[in-house]
Short mmCIF file of C-alpha atoms in Angstrom, two decimals:
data_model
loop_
_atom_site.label_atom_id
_atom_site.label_comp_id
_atom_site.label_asym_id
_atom_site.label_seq_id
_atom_site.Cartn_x
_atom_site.Cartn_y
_atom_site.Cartn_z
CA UNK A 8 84.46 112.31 120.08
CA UNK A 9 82.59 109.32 118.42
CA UNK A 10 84.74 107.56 116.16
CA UNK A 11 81.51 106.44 114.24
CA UNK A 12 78.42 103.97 114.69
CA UNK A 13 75.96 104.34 117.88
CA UNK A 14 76.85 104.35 121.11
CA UNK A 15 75.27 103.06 124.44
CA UNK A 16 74.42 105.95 127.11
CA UNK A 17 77.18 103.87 128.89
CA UNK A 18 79.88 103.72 126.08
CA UNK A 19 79.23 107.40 126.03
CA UNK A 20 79.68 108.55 129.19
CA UNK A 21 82.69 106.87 129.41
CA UNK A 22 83.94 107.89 126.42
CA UNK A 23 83.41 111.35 127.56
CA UNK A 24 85.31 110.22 130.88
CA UNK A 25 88.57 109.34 128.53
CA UNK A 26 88.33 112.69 126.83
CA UNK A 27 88.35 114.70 130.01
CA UNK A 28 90.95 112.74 131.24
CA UNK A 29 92.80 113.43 128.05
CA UNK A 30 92.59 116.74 128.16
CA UNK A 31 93.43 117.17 131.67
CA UNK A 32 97.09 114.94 131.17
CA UNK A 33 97.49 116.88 127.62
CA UNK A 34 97.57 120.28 130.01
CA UNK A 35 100.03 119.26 132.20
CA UNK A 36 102.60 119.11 129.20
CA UNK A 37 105.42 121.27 131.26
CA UNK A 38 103.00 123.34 132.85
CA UNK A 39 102.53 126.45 130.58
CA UNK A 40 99.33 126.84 128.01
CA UNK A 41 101.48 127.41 125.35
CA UNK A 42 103.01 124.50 125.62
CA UNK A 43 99.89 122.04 126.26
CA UNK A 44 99.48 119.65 122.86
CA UNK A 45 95.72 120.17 122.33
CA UNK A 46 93.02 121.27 119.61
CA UNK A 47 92.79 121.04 115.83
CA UNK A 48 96.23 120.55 113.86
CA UNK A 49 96.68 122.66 111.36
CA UNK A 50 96.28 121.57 107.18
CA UNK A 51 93.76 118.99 108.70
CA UNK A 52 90.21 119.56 110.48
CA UNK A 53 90.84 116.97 113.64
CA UNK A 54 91.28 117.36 116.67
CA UNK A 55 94.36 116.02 118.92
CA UNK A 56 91.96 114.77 121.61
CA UNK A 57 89.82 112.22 119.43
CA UNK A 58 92.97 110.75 117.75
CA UNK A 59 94.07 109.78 121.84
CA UNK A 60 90.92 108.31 122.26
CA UNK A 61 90.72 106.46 118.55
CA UNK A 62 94.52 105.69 118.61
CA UNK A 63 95.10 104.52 122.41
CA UNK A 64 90.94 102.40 122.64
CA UNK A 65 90.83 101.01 119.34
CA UNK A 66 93.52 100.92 117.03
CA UNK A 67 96.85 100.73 119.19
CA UNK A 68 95.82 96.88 120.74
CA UNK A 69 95.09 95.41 117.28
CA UNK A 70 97.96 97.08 115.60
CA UNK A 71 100.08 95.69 118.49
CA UNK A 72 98.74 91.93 117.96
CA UNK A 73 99.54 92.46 114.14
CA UNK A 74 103.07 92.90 114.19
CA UNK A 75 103.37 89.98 116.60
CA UNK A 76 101.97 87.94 113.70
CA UNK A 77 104.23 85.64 111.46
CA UNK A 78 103.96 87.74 108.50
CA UNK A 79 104.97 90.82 109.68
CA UNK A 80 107.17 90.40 111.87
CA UNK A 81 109.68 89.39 109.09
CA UNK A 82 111.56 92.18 107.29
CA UNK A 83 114.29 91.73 104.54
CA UNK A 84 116.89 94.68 104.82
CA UNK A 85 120.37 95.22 103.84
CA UNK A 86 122.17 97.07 106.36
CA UNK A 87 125.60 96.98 104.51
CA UNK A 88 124.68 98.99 101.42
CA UNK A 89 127.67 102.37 101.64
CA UNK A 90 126.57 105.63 102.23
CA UNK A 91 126.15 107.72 98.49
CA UNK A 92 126.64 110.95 100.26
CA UNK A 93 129.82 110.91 102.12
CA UNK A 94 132.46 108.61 103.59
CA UNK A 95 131.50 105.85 106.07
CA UNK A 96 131.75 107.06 109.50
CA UNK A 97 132.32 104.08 110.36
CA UNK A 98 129.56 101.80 112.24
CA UNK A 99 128.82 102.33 115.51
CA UNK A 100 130.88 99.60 117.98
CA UNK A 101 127.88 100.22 120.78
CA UNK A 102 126.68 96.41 121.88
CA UNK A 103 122.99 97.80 121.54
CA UNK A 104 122.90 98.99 118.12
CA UNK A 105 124.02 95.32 116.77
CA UNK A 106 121.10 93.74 114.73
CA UNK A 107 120.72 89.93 114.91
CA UNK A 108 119.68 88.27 111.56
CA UNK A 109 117.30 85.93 111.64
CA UNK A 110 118.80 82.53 110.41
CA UNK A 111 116.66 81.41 107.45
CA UNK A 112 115.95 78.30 109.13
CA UNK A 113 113.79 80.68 111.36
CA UNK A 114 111.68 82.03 108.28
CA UNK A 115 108.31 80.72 107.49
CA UNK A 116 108.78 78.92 104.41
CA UNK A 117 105.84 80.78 102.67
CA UNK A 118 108.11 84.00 103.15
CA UNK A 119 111.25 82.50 102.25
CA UNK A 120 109.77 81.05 98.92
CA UNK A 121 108.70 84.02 97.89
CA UNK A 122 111.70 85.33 96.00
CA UNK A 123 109.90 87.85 93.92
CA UNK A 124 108.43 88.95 97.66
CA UNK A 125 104.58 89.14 96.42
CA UNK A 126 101.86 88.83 99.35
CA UNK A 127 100.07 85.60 98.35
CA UNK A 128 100.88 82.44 97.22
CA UNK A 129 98.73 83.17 93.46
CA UNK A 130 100.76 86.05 92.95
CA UNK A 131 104.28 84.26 93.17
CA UNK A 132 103.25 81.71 90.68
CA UNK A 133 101.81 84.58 88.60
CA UNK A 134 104.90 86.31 88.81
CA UNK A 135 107.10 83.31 87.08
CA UNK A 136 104.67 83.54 84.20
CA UNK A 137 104.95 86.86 84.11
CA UNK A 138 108.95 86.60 84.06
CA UNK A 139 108.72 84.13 81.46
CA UNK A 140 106.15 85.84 79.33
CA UNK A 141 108.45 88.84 79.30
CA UNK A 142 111.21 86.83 77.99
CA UNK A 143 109.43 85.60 75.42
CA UNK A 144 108.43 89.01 74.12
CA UNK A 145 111.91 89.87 74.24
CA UNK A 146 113.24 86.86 72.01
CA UNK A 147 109.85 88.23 69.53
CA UNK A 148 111.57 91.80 69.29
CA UNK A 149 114.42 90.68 67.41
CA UNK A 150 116.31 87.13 68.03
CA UNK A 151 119.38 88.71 67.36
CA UNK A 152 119.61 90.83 70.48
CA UNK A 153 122.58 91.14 72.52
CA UNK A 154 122.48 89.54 75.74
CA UNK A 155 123.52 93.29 77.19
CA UNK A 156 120.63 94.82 74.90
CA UNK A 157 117.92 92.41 76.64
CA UNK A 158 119.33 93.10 79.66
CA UNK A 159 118.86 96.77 79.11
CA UNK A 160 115.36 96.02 78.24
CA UNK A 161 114.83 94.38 81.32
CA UNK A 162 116.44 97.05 83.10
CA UNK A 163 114.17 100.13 81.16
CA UNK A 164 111.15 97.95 82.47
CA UNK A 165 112.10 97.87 86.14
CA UNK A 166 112.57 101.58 85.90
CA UNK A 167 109.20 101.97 84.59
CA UNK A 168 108.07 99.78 87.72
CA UNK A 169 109.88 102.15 90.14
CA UNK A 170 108.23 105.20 88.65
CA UNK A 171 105.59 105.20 91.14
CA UNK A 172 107.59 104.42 94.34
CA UNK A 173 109.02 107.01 96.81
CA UNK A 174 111.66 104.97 98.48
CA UNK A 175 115.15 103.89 97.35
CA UNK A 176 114.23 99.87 97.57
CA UNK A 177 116.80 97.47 99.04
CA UNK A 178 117.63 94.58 96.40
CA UNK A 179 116.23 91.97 98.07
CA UNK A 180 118.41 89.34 95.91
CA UNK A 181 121.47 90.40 97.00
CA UNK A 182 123.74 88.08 99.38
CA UNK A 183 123.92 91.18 102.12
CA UNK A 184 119.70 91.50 102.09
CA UNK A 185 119.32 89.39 105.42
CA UNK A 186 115.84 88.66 107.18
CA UNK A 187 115.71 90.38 110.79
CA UNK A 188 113.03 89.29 113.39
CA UNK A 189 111.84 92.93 114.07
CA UNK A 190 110.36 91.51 117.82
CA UNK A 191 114.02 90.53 118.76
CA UNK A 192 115.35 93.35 117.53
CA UNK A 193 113.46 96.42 119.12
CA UNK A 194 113.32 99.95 118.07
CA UNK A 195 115.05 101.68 121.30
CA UNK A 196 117.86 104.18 122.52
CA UNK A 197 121.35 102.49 121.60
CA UNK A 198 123.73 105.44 122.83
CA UNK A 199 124.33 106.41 119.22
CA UNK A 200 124.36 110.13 118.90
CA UNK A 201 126.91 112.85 118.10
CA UNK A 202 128.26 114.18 114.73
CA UNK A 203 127.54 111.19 112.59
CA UNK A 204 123.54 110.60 113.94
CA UNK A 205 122.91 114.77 113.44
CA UNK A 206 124.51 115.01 109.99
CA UNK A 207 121.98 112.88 108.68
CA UNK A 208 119.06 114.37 110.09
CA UNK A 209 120.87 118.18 109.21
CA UNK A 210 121.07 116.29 105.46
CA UNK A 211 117.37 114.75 105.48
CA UNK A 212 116.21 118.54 106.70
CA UNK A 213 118.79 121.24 104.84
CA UNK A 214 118.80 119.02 101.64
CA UNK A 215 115.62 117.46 100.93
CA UNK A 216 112.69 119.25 103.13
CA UNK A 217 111.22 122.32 101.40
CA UNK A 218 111.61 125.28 103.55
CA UNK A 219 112.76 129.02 103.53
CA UNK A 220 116.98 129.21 103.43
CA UNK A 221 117.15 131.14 106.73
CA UNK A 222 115.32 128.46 109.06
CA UNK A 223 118.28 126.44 110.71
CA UNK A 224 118.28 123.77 112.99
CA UNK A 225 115.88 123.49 115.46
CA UNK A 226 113.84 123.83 112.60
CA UNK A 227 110.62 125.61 112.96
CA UNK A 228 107.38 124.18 111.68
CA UNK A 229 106.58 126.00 108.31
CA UNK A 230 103.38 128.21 108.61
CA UNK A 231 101.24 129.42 105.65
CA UNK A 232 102.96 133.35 106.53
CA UNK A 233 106.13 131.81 105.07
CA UNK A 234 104.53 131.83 101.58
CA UNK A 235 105.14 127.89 101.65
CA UNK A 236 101.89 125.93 99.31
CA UNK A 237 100.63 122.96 101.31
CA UNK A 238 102.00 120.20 99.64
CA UNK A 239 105.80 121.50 100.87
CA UNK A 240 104.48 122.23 104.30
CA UNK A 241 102.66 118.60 104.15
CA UNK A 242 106.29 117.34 103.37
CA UNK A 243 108.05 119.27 105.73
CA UNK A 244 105.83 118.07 108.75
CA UNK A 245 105.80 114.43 107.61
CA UNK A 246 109.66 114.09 107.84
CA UNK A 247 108.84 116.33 111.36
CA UNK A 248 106.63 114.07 112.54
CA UNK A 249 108.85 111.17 111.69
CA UNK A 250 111.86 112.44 113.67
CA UNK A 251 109.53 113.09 116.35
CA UNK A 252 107.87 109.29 116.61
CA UNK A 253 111.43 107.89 116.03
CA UNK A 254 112.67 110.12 119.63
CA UNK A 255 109.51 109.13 121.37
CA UNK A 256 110.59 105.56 120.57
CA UNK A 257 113.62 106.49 122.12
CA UNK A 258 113.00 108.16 125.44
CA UNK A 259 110.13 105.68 125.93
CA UNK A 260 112.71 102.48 125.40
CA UNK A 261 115.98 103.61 127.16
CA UNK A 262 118.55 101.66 128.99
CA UNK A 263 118.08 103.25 132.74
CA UNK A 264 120.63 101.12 134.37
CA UNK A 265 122.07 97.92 133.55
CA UNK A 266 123.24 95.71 136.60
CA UNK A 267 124.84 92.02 136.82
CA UNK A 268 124.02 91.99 133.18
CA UNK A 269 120.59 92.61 133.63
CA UNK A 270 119.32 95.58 131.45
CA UNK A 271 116.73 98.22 131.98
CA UNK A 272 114.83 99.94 129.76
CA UNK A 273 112.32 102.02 130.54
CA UNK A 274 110.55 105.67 130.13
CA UNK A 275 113.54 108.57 130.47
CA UNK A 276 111.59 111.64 131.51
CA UNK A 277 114.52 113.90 132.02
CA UNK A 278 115.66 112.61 127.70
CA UNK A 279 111.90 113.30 127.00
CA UNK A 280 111.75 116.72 128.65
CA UNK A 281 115.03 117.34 126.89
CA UNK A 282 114.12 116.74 123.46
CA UNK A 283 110.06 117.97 123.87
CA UNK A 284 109.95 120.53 126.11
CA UNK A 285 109.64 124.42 125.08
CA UNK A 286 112.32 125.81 127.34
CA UNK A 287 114.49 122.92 126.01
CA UNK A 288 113.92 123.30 122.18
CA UNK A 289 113.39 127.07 121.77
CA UNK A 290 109.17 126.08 122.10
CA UNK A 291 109.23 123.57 119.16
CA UNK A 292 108.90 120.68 121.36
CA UNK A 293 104.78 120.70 121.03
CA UNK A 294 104.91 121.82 117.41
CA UNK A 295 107.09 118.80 116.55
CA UNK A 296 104.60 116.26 118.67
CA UNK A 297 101.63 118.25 116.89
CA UNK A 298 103.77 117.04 113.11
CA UNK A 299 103.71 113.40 114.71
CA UNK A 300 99.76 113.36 114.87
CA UNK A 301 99.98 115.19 111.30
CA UNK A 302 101.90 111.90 110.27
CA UNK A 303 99.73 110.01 112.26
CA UNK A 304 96.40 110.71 110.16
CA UNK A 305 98.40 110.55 106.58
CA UNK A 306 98.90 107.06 107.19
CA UNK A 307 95.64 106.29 108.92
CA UNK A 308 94.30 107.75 105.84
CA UNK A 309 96.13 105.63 103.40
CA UNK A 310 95.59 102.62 105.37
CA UNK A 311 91.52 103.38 104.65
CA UNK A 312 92.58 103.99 101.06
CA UNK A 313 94.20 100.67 100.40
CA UNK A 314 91.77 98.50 102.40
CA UNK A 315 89.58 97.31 99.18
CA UNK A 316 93.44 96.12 97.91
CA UNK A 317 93.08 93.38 100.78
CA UNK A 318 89.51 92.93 101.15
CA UNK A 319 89.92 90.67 97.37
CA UNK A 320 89.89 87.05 98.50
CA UNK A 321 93.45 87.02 96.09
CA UNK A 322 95.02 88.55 98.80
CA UNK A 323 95.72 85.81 101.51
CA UNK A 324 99.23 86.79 103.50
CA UNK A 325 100.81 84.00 102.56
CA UNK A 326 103.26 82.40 104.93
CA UNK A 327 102.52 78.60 104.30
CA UNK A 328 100.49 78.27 107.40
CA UNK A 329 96.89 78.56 106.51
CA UNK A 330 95.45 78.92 109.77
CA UNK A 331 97.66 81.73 110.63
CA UNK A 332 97.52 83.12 107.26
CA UNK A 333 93.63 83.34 108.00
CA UNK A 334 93.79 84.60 111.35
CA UNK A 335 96.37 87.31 109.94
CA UNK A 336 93.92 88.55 107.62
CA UNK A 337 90.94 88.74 109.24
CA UNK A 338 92.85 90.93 112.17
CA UNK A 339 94.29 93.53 108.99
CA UNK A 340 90.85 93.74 107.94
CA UNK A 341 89.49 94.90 111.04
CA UNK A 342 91.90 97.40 111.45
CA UNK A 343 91.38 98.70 108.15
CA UNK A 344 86.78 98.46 109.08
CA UNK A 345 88.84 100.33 112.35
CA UNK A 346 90.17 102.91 109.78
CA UNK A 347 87.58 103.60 107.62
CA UNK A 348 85.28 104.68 110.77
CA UNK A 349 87.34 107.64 111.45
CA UNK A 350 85.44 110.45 111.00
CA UNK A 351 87.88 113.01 110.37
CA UNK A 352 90.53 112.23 108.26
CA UNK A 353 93.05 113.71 106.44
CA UNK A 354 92.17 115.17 103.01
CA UNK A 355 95.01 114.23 100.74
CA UNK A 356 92.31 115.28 98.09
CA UNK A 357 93.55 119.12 98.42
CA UNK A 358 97.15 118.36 97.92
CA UNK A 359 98.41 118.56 94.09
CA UNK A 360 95.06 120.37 92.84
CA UNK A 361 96.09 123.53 91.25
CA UNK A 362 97.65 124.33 87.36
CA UNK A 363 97.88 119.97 86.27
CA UNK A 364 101.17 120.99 84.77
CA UNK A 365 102.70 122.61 87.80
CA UNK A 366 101.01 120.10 90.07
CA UNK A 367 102.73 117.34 88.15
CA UNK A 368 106.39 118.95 88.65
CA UNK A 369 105.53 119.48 91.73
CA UNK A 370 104.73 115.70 93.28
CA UNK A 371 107.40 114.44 90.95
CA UNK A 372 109.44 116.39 93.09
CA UNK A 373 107.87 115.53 96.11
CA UNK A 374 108.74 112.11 95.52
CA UNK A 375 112.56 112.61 94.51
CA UNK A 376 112.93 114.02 97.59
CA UNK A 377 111.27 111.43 99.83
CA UNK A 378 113.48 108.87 97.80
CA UNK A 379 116.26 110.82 98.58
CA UNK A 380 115.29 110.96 101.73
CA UNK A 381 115.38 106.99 102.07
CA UNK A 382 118.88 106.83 100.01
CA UNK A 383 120.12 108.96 103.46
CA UNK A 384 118.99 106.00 105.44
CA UNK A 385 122.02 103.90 104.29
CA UNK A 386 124.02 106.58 105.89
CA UNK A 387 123.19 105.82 109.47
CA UNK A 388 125.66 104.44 111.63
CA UNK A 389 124.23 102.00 113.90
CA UNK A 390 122.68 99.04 112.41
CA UNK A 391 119.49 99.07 114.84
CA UNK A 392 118.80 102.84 114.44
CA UNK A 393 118.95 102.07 110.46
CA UNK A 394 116.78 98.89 110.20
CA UNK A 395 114.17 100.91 112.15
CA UNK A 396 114.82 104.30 109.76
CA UNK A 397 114.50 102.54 106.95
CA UNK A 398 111.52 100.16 107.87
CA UNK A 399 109.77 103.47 108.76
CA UNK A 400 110.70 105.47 106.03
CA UNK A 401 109.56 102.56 103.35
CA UNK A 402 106.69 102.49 105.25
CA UNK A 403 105.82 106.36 104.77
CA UNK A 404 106.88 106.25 101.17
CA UNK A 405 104.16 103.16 100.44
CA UNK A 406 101.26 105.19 102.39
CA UNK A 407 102.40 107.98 99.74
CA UNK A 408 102.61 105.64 96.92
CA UNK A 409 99.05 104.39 98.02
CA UNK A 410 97.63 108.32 98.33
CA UNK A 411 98.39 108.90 95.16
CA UNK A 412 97.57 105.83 93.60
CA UNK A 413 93.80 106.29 94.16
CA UNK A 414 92.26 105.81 90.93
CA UNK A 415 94.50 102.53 89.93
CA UNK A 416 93.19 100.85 93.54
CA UNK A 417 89.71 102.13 92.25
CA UNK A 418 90.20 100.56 89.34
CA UNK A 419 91.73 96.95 90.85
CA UNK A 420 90.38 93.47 89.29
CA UNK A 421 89.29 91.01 91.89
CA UNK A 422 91.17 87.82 91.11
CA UNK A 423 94.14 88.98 89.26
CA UNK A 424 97.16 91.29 89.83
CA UNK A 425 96.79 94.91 88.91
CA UNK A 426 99.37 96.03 86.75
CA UNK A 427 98.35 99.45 87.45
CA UNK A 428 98.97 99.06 91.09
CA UNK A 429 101.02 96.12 93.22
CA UNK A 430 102.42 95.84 96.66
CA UNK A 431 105.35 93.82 97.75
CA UNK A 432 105.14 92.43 100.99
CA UNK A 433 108.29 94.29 101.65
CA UNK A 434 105.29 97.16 101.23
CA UNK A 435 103.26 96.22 103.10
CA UNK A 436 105.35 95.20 105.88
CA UNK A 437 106.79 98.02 106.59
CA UNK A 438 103.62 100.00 106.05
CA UNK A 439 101.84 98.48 109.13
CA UNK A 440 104.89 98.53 111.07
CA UNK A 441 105.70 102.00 110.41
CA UNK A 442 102.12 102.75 111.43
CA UNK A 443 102.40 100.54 114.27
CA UNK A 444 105.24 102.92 115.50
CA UNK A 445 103.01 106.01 115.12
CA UNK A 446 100.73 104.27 116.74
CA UNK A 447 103.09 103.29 119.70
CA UNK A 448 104.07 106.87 120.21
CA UNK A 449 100.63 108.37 120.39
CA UNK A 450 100.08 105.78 122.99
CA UNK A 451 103.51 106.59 124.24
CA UNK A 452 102.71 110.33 125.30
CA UNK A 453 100.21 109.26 127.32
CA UNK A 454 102.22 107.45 129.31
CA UNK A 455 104.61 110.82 129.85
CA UNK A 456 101.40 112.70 130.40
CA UNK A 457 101.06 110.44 133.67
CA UNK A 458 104.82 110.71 134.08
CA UNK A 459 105.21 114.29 134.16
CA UNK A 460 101.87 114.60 136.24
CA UNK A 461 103.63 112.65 139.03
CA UNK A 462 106.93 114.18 139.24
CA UNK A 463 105.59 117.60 138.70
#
């Protein structure tokens, strides 16, 4: 299907070459119709076949030569914050799941600088006035202030800032935050597994993902027949979706053999077919790959929402290299021209719509639960699997942030911070990298189509 503008006679006839293709690998999914991962999703008019051809021709080579780009390739986590549900496991000894840091002599000196983490280099110095504005109007309240009361002034503000977020967010001042070169440090099967990876996906689903009491794990995807509004099956199929990219990501990176030191990783069809396929999962392989495309167009969408955020010339990527700070830039914004030509997307516009009061209670807790959700991440026991959990889970919660932040990024002056709505570049790094992952899956099942198709 077009995704938008004219077309040659040429450009169309071999677009319709891709999509028969398409649909011809899609059918070989394990050999049964039931089973094959094609047609509209549901809670969304698209079809899977035009988000294969939009993700794996257009979007999936640019998003690739993003993340290899200075500025986002840089992510500040703290992998050593304890686990507030239950006692540490214990981390995970497995070589593979070590992270490296990156030593700070590594880090672009734009990035480094940036201690308040803002995307350009206007904004940082705007911050510092803003910090010393603020304490100003605290010394005007009342001079004889405690040093704890101003502190809890400061602290009543931050909360205030934090009202619109959906992610528990690392504190990126504190001596354990480390930066991590997220190209030297791949998202890919460690050998972690067992009772301490599946009690935090049981807590993530049992806890925080709205669903009826008597659906255990597997989980089954929740269908209007279970009495379940939209927004709670939206939620339900965007953590779905997640755990699906995150084992495509897996099976598509896993070490095969490893001889005379000498690693492989590669595509595991027998680990894919394991965690996919319908005779495998009770058939909720192809529902959970259907809840990855879900996820797939929720952040495509937002991406299209927040493009007019970076489209203002304040917005520059800063990493102290102007050249590659322009070149950076002009790539984003052709993803996001890339983004905003999709003609079907998702239509966050019918979530939340009903009785204002109850719709308010209801994304309120919509987000307590996705923040929850993030808290979880800390529980993870093997350093790689969490920097990639909780890259990808900030990265959800700022597309969410951004969906229902519409009228503030209406609403955004054009040389000047917002104070209705901001980014960090913590944000917004981990919102095109989470997307990049979606991205890499969708262009991932291809590549098991083919698989499957030749050992079949």
């Amino acid at each position: 299907m077009s995704s938008g503008g004219r077309r040659t006679a040429a450009g169309t006839g071999l677009a319709a070459q891709r999509l028969l293709w398409a649909a011809a690998t899609l059918g070989c999914f394990w050999g049964s119709a039931e089973a094959q991962l094609t047609g509209v999703l549901d809670d969304c008019l698209c079809d899977i076949e035009s988000i294969d051809e939009f993700n794996n021709f257009k979007i999936y080579p640019k998003i690739q030569k993003l993340q290899e780009r200075d500025y986002f390739r840089y992510y500040k986590v703290n992998l050593k914050r304890p686990c507030p549900f239950w006692a540490d496991d214990g981390h995970c000894s497995i070589r593979d799941c070590h992270v490296e840091p990156c030593p700070e002599s590594k880090v672009p000196v734009g990035i480094k600088a940036g201690s308040a983490n803002k995307y350009s280099k206007i904004a940082n110095h705007t911050k510092e006035f803003e910090d010393c504005e603020q304490a100003s109007k605290l010394g005007a309240i009342n001079s004889t202030l405690s040093n704890q009361s101003k502190e809890a002034f400061i602290d009543w503000a931050r909360y205030d800032d934090s009202q619109d977020h959906f992610c528990e967010l690392d504190d990126e001042r504190s001596p354990d935050a480390q930066y991590v070169d997220l190209l030297l440090n791949p998202e890919r099967y460690t050998g972690y597994k067992g009772p301490s990876a599946w009690r935090v996906w049981n807590s993530i689903y049992e806890e925080n993902c709205f669903k009826p009491r008597s659906v255990y794990r597997p989980l089954n995807p929740l269908a209007p027949s279970k009495g379940l509004c939209l927004e709670k099956r939206v939620f339900y199929k965007l953590i779905s979706g997640l755990h699906a990219s995150i084992n495509l990501h897996l099976c598509a990176n896993y070490l095969l053999e490893e001889t005379w030191g000498r690693p492989r990783w590669d595509h595991n069809v027998k680990e894919f077919t394991r965690r996919f396929a319908p005779t495998e999962t009770k058939s909720e392989g192809p529902r959970r790959l259907k809840n990855l495309y879900f996820l797939y167009l929720v952040e495509l969408r937002a991406l299209s929402k927040v493009a007019s955020y970076f489209e203002r010339s304040i917005v520059d990527l800063y990493t102290g290299n102007a050249q590659e700070d322009m070149e950076t830039k002009s790539l984003l914004l052709e993803i996001f021209r890339d983004t905003k030509s999709f003609p079907m997307h998702f239509d966050e516009k019918s979530m939340f719509a009903g009785d204002k009061k109850e719709a308010k209670s209801l994304k309120e807790e919509f987000r307590l639960h996705f923040k929850n959700i993030s808290r979880i991440m800390d529980c993870v026991g093997c350093d790689k699997c969490r920097l990639w959990g909780k890259l990808q889970t900030e990265g959800l919660g700022t597309a969410l942030k951004i969906l229902f932040s519409e009228k503030e990024i209406k609403n955004l002056p054009e040389n000047s911070p917002s104070k209705g709505f901001q980014l960090t570049r913590q944000e917004i790094v981990a919102l095109l990298n989470a997307f990049g992952r979606l991205s890499t899956s969708i262009r991932e099942l291809q590549n098991f189509r083919v698989l499957l198709q030749q050992t079949s």
